[in-house]
Coordinates of N, CA and C in Angstrom, one line a residue:
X173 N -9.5 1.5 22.1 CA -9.6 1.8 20.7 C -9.0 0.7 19.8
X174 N -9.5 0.5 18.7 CA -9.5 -0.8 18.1 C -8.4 -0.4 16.8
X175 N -6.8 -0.8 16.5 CA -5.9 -0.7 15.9 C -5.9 -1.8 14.8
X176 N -5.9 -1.3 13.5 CA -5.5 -2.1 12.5 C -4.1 -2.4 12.2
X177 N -3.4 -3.4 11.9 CA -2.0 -3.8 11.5 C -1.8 -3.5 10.7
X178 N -0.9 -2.7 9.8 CA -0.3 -2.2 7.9 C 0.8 -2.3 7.8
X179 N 1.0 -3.0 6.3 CA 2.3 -3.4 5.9 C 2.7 -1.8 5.7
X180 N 3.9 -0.9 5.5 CA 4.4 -0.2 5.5 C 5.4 -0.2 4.5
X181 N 6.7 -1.4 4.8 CA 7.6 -1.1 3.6 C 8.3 -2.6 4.3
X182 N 9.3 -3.0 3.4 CA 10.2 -4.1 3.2 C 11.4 -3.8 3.4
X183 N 12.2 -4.1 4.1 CA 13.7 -3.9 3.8 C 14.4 -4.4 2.7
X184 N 15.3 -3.8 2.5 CA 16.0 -4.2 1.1 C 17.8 -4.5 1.8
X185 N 18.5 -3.7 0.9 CA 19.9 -4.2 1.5 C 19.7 -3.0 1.9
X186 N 21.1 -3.5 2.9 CA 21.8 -2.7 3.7 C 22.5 -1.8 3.0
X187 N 22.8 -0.2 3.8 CA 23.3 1.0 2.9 C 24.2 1.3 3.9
X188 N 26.0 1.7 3.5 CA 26.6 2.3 4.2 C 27.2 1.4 5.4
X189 N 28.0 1.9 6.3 CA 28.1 1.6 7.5 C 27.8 1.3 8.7
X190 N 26.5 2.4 9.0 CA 26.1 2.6 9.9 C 24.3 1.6 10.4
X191 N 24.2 0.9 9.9 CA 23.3 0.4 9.7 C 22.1 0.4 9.4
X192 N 21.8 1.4 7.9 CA 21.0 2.0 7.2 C 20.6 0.9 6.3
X193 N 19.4 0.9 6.1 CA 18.7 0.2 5.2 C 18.0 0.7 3.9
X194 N 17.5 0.1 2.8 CA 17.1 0.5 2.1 C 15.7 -0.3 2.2
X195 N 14.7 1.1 2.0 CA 13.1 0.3 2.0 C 12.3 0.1 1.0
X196 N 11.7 -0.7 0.7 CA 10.6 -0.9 -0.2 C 9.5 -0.6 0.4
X197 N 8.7 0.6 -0.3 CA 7.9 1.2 0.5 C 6.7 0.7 -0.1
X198 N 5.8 0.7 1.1 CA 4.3 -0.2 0.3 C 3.2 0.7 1.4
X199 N 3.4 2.0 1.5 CA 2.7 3.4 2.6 C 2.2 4.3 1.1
X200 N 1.1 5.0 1.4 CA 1.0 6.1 0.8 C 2.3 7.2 1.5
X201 N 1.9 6.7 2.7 CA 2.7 8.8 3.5 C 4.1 7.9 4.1
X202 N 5.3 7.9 3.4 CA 6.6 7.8 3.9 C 6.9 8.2 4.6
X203 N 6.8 10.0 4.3 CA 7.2 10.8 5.1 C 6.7 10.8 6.2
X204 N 5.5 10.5 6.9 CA 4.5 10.2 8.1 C 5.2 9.3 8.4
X205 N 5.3 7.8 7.9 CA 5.0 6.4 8.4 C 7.1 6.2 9.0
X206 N 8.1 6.9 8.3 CA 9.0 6.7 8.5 C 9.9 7.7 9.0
X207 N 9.6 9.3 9.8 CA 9.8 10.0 10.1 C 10.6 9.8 11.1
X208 N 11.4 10.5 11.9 CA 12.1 10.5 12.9 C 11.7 10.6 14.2
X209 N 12.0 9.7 14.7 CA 11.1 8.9 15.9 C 9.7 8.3 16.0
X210 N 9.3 7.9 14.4 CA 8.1 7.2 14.5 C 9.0 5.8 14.7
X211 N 8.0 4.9 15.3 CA 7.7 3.2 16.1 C 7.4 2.2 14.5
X212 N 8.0 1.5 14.3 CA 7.7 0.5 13.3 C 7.9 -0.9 14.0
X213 N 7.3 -2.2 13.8 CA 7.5 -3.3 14.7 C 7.9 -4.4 13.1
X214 N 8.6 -4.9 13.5 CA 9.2 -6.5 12.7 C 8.2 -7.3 13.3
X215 N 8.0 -8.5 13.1 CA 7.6 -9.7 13.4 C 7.9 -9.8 15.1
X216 N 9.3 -9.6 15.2 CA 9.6 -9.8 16.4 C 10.2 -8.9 17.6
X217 N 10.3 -7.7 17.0 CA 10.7 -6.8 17.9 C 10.4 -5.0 17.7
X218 N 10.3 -4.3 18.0 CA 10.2 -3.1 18.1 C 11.2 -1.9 17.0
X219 N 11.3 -1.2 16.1 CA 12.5 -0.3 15.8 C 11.8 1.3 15.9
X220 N 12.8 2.2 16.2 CA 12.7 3.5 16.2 C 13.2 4.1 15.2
X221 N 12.8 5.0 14.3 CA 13.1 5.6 13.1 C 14.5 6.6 13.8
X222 N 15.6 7.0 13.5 CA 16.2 7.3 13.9 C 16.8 8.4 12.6
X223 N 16.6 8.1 11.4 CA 16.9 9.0 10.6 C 16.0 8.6 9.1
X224 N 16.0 9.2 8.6 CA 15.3 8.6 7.2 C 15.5 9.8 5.7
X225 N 15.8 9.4 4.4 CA 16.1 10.0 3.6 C 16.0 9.7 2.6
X226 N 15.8 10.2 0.7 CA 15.5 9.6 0.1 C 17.1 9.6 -0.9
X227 N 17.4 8.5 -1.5 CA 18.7 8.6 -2.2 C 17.9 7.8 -3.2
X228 N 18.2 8.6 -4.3 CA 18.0 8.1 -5.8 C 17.0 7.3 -5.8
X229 N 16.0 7.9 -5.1 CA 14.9 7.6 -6.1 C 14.3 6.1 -4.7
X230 N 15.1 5.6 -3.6 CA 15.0 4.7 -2.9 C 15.0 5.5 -1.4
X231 N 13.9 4.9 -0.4 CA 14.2 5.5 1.0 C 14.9 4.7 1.5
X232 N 15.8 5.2 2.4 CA 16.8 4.8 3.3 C 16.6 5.2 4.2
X233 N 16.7 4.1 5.7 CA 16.1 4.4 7.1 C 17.2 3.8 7.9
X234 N 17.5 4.3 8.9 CA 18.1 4.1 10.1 C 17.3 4.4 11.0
X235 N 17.8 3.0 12.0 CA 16.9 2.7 12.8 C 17.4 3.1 14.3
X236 N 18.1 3.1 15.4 CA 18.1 3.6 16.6 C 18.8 2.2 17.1
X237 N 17.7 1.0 16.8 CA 18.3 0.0 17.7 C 19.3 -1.0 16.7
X238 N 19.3 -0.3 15.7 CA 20.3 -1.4 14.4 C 21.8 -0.3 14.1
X239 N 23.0 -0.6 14.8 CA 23.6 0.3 14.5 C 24.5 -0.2 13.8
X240 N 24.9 -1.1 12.8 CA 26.1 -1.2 12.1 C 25.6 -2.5 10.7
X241 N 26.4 -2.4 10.5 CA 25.9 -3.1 8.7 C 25.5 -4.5 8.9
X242 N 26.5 -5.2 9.7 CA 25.6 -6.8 9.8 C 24.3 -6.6 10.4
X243 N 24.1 -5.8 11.7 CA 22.8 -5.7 12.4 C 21.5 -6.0 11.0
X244 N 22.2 -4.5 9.7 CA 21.7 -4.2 8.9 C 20.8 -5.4 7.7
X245 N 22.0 -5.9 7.8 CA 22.6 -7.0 6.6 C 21.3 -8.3 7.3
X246 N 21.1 -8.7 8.1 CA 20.1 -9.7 9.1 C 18.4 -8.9 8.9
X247 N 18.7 -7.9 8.3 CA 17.1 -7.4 9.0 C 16.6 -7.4 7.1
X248 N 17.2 -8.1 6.4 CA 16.6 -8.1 4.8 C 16.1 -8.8 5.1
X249 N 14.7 -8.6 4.0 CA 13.8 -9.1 3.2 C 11.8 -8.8 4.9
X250 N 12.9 -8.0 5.9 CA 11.6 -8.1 7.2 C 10.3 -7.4 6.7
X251 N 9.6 -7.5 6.9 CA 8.6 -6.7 6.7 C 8.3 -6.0 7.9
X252 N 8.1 -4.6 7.9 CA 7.5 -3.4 8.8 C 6.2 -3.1 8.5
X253 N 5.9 -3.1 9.9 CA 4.5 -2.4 10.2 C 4.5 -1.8 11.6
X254 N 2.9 -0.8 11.0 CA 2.4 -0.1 12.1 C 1.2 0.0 12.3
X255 N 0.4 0.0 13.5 CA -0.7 -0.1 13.7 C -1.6 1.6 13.5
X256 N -2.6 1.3 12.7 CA -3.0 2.6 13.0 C -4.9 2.4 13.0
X257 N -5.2 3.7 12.8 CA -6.8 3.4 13.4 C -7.7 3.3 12.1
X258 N -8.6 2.5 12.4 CA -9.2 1.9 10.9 C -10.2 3.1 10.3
X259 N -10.7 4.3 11.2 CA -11.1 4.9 11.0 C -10.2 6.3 10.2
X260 N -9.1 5.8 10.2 CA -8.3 6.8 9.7 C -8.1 7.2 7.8
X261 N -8.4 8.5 7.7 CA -8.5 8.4 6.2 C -7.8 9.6 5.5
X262 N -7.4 9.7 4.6 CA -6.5 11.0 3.9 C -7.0 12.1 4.3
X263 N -6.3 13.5 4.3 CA -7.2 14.7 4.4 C -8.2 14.4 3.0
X264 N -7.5 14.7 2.1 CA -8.9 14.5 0.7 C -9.6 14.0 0.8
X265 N -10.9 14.5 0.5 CA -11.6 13.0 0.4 C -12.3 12.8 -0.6
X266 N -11.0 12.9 -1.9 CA -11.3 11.8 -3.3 C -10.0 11.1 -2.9
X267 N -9.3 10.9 -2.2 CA -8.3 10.2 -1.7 C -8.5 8.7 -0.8
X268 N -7.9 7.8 -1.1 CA -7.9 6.6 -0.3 C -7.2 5.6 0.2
X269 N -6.8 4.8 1.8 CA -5.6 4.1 1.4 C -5.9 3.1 1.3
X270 N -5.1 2.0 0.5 CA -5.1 0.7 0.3 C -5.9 0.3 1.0
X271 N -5.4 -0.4 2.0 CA -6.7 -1.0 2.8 C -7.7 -0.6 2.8
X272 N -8.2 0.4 2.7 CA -9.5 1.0 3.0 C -10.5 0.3 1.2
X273 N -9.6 0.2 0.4 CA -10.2 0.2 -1.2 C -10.2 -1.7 -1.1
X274 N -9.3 -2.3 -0.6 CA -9.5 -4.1 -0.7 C -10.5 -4.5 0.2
X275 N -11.2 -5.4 -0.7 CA -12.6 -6.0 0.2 C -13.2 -5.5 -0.2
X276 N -13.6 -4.0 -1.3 CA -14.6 -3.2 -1.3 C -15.6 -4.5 -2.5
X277 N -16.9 -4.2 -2.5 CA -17.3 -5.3 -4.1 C -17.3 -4.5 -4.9
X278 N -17.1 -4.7 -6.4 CA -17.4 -3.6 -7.4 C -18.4 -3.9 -8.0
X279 N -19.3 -2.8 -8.3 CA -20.1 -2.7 -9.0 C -20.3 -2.1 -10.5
X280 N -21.6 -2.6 -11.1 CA -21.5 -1.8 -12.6 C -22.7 -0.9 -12.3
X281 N -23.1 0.2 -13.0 CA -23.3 1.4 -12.5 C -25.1 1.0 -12.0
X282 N -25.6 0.1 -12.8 CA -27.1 -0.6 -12.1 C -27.2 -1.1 -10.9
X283 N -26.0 -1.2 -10.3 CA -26.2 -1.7 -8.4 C -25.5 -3.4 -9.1
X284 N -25.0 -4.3 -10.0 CA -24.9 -5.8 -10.5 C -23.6 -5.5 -9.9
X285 N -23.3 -6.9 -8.9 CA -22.1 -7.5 -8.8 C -21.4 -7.2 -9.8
X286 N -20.0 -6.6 -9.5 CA -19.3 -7.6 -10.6 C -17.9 -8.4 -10.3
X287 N -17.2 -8.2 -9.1 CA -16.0 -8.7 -8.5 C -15.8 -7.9 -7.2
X288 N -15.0 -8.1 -6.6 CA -14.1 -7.9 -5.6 C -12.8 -7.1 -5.7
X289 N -12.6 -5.9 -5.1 CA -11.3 -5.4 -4.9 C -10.2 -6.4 -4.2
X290 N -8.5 -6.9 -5.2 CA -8.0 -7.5 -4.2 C -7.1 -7.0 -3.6
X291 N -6.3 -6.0 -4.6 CA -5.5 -5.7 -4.0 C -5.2 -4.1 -4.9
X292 N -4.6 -3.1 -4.8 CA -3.9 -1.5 -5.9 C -2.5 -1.5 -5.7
X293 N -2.6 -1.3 -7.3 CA -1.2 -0.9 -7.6 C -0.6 0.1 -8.6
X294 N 0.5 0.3 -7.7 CA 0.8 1.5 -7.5 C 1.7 1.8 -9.2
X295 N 1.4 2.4 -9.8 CA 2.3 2.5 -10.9 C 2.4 4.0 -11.7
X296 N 3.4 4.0 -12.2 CA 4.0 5.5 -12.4 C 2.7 6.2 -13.3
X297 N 2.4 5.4 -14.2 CA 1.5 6.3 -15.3 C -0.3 6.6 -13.7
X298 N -0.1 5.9 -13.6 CA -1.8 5.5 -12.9 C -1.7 4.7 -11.5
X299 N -2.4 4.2 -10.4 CA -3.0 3.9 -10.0 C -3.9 2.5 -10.7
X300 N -4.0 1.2 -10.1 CA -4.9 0.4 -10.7 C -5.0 -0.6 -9.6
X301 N -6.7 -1.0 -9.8 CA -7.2 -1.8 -8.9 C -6.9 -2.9 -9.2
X302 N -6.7 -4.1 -8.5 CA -7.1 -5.5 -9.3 C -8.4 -6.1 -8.7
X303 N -9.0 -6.7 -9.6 CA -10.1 -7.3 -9.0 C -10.8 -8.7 -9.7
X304 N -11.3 -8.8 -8.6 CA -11.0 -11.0 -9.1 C -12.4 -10.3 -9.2
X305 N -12.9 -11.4 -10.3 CA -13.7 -11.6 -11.0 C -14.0 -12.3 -12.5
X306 N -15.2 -13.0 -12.8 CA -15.0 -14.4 -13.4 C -13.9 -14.9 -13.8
X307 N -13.4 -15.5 -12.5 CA -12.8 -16.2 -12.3 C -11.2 -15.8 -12.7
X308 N -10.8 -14.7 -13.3 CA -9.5 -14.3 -12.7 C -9.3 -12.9 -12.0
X309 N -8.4 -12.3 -12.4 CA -7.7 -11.0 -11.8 C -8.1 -9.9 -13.0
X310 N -8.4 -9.0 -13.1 CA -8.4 -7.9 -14.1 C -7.9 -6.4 -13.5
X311 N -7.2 -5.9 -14.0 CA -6.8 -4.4 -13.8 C -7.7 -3.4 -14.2
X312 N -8.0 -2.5 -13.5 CA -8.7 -1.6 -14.0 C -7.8 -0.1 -13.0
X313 N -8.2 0.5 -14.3 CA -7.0 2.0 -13.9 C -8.3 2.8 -12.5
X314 N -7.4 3.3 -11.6 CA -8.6 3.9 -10.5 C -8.4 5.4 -10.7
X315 N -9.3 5.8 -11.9 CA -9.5 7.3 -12.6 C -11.0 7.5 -12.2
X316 N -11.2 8.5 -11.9 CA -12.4 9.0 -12.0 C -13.7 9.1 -12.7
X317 N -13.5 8.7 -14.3 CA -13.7 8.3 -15.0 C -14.4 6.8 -15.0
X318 N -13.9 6.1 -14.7 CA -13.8 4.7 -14.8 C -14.3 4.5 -13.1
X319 N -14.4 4.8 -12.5 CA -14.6 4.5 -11.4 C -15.2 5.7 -10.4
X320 N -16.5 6.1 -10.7 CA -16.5 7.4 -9.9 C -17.2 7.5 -9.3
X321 N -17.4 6.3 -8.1 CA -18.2 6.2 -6.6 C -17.3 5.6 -5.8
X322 N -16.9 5.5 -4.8 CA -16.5 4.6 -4.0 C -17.3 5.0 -2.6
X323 N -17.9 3.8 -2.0 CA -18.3 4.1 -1.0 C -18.1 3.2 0.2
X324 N -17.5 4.0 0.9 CA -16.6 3.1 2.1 C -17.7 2.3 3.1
X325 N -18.6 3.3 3.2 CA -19.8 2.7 4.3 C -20.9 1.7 3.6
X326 N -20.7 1.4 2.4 CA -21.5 0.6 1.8 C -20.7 -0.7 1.5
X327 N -19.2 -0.7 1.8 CA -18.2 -1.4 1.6 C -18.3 -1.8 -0.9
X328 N -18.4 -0.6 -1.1 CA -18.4 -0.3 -2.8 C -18.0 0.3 -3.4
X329 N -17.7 0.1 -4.9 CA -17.4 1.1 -5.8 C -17.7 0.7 -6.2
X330 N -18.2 1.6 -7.7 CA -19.1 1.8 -9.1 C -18.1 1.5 -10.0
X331 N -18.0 0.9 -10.8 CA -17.3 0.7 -12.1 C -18.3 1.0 -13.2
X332 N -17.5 2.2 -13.9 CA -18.5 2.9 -14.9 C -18.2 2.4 -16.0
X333 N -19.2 1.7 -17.0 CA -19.4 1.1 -18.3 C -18.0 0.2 -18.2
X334 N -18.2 -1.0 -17.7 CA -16.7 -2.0 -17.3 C -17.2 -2.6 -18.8
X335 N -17.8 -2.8 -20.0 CA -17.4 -3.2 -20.7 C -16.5 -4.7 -21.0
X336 N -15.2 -4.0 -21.3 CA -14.7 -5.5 -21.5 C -13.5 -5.6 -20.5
X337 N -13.3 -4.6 -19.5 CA -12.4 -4.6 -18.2 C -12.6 -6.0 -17.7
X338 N -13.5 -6.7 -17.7 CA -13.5 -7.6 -16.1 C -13.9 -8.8 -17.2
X339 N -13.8 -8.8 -18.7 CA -14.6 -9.6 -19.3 C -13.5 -10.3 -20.3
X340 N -13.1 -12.0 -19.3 CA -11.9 -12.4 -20.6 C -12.3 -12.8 -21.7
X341 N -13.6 -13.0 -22.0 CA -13.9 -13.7 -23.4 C -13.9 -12.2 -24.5
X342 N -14.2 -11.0 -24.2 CA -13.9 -10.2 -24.6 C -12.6 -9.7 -25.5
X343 N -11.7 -10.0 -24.5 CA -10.0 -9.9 -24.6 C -9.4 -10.7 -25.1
X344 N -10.1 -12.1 -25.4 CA -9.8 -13.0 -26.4 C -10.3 -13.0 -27.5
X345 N -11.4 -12.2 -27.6 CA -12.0 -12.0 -29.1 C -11.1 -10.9 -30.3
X346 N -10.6 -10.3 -29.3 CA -9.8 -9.1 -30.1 C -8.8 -9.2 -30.9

């Protein structure tokens, strides 16, 4: 079976004593991806989730094979990941994860090019895609409204009435 590689989350500083960390999470499902006794791999080695919690608003993880602060203090800035299956998708299904939405092309609602999904981001009010297109980056909020096809097997989404979203001579006219 054929496994895809996903960033997960970042370490930040070290928390405490015991060789707890603080993560920058970049998962839809924390709670899944950093649960107690799930497998995360660094670059160079293997860790076991050994405890995980959320303090003010930041997750904090201890790991099994990191037991004390310097261990801690060495493992900033690593990036974690886990391999999962590419066929894997939310229960919902108006739901989607990152990877699954980059790479998609966007379209306007006639079937016309209009850019490329590059990357979503994650923000308190909304959700927003970015997508390169003439020739830079534009945001567009990923509402239902504004976007109400996505189709994974066609590798697409519809961008409904993009207007002046994707359009900088627009944005400069204003």
């Amino acid at each position: 079976m054929d496994h895809q590689e996903v960033l997960i989350g970042t370490v930040g500083r070290a928390n405490g004593l015991r060789g707890d960390v603080v993560v920058r999470v970049r998962t839809d499902e924390p709670e899944m991806r950093f649960a107690v006794g799930a497998h995360v791999r660094l670059a160079d080695r293997d860790l076991t989730v050994s405890r995980s919690r959320w303090f003010k608003g930041s997750l904090v993880v201890g790991f099994a094979e990191v037991t004390d602060r310097t261990a801690a203090e060495r493992l900033r800035g690593a990036e974690l990941f886990v391999d999962v299956d590419p066929d894997e998708s939310p229960d919902d299904p108006d739901e989607y994860y990152d990877r699954q939405l980059r790479g998609l092309c966007a379209l306007d609602p006639a079937g016309g090019r209009l850019g490329q999904v590059t990357d979503v981001l994650h923000l308190p009010a909304q959700d927003l895609l970015v997508i390169e297109a003439n020739g830079g980056e534009h945001l567009v909020p990923f509402v239902g409204d504004l976007v109400p096809e996505v189709d994974l097997d066609q590798g697409t989404l519809t961008i409904a009435e993009p207007g002046g979203l994707l359009d900088d001579q627009a944005e400069e006219a204003r």
